[in-house]
Coordinates of C-alpha atoms in Angstrom, one line a residue:
M16 CA -15.2 -22.5 36.3
Y17 CA -15.9 -19.1 34.6
H18 CA -19.4 -19.0 36.3
R19 CA -17.9 -19.8 39.7
R20 CA -15.4 -17.0 39.3
R21 CA -18.2 -14.6 38.2
R22 CA -20.3 -15.6 41.2
A23 CA -17.3 -15.1 43.5
D24 CA -16.6 -11.7 42.0
H25 CA -20.2 -10.7 42.4
A26 CA -20.2 -11.8 46.0
Q27 CA -17.0 -9.8 46.6
A28 CA -18.5 -6.7 45.1
E29 CA -21.6 -7.1 47.3
E30 CA -19.4 -7.3 50.4
A31 CA -17.6 -4.2 49.3
G32 CA -20.9 -2.3 49.4
C33 CA -21.7 -2.1 45.7
G34 CA -25.3 -3.0 46.4
G35 CA -27.5 -3.9 43.4
S36 CA -25.8 -1.9 40.7
A37 CA -24.3 -4.4 38.3
E38 CA -22.4 -1.6 36.5
S39 CA -20.7 -0.4 39.6
A40 CA -19.9 -4.0 40.7
A41 CA -18.4 -4.7 37.3
Q42 CA -16.3 -1.5 37.6
L43 CA -15.1 -2.5 41.1
I44 CA -14.1 -5.9 39.8
K45 CA -12.2 -4.4 36.9
T46 CA -10.4 -2.0 39.3
V47 CA -9.5 -4.8 41.8
R48 CA -8.1 -7.0 39.0
R49 CA -6.1 -4.2 37.5
Q50 CA -4.6 -3.3 40.9
T51 CA -3.8 -6.9 41.9
R52 CA -2.3 -7.8 38.5
T53 CA 1.2 -9.1 38.7
K54 CA 3.7 -6.7 37.3
Y55 CA 6.9 -8.3 35.9
S56 CA 10.2 -6.5 35.7
A57 CA 12.1 -6.4 32.4
E58 CA 14.6 -8.8 33.9
D59 CA 11.9 -11.3 34.8
K60 CA 10.4 -11.0 31.3
I61 CA 13.8 -11.7 29.7
R62 CA 14.5 -14.6 32.0
I63 CA 11.1 -16.2 31.2
V64 CA 11.4 -15.7 27.5
L65 CA 15.0 -17.0 27.4
E66 CA 13.9 -20.0 29.4
G67 CA 11.2 -20.7 26.9
L68 CA 13.6 -20.3 24.0
R69 CA 16.0 -22.8 25.6
G70 CA 13.3 -25.4 25.2
D71 CA 14.1 -27.5 28.3
H72 CA 10.4 -27.5 29.2
P73 CA 7.2 -27.0 27.2
V74 CA 6.1 -23.4 27.1
A75 CA 2.7 -24.3 28.7
A76 CA 4.5 -25.8 31.7
L77 CA 6.8 -22.7 31.9
C78 CA 3.8 -20.4 31.8
R79 CA 1.9 -22.3 34.5
R80 CA 5.0 -22.3 36.7
E81 CA 5.5 -18.5 36.3
G82 CA 1.8 -17.6 36.4
V83 CA 1.7 -16.1 33.0
S84 CA -0.7 -16.8 30.2
A85 CA 0.6 -18.3 27.0
N86 CA -0.6 -15.2 25.1
V87 CA 1.4 -12.9 27.4
Y88 CA 4.5 -15.1 27.0
Y89 CA 4.2 -15.0 23.2
N90 CA 3.7 -11.2 23.2
W91 CA 6.9 -10.9 25.3
L92 CA 8.7 -13.2 22.9
K93 CA 7.6 -11.1 19.9
E94 CA 8.7 -7.9 21.6
F95 CA 12.0 -9.5 22.6
M96 CA 12.8 -10.7 19.0
E97 CA 11.8 -7.3 17.5
A98 CA 14.0 -5.4 19.9
G99 CA 16.9 -7.7 19.1
K100 CA 16.4 -7.3 15.4
A101 CA 16.1 -3.5 15.7
R102 CA 19.3 -3.4 17.7
L103 CA 21.2 -5.5 15.3
K104 CA 20.1 -3.3 12.4
G105 CA 21.2 -0.3 14.3
E106 CA 17.7 1.2 14.6
A107 CA 17.5 1.0 18.4
V108 CA 17.8 4.3 20.3
R109 CA 20.9 4.6 22.3
G110 CA 21.5 6.5 25.5
A111 CA 23.6 9.2 23.9
T112 CA 24.1 10.6 20.4
K113 CA 27.4 10.5 18.6
G114 CA 27.9 14.2 19.2
E115 CA 27.2 13.9 22.9
V116 CA 29.8 11.1 23.1
E117 CA 32.4 13.2 21.3
S118 CA 31.6 16.1 23.7
Y119 CA 32.1 13.9 26.7
R120 CA 35.4 12.6 25.3
R121 CA 36.7 16.1 24.8
Q122 CA 35.7 17.1 28.4
N123 CA 37.4 14.0 29.7
E124 CA 40.6 14.7 27.8
S125 CA 40.7 18.3 29.1
C126 CA 40.2 17.1 32.7
V127 CA 43.0 14.5 32.3
R128 CA 45.3 17.3 30.9
R129 CA 44.5 19.6 33.8
W130 CA 44.8 17.0 36.6
P131 CA 47.2 14.3 35.5
I132 CA 47.1 11.1 37.6

């Protein structure tokens, strides 16, 4: 299967006008694969990881259905677990610092005093 894919990639590179240069053909193939790679949103990654954690279906079947390699799935799972652990420990970066929150609260209170509802 690998050889058939390589031959097909080579044929595609020749059609694209890369001629006989194996280096430029390899570069074209790399570029095409990079540009056509599926990009998953954070929500999709979370959905896939949670589905795998539920254990209703084998991870291999889930990965096949979603078009993701098992290595990618397990990398997402590792990142997901590390982010959760960091958040529970309080190490995760939040959107605003404590000082900023206090500043916004003071601004809000002053606006409420000026313009009561």
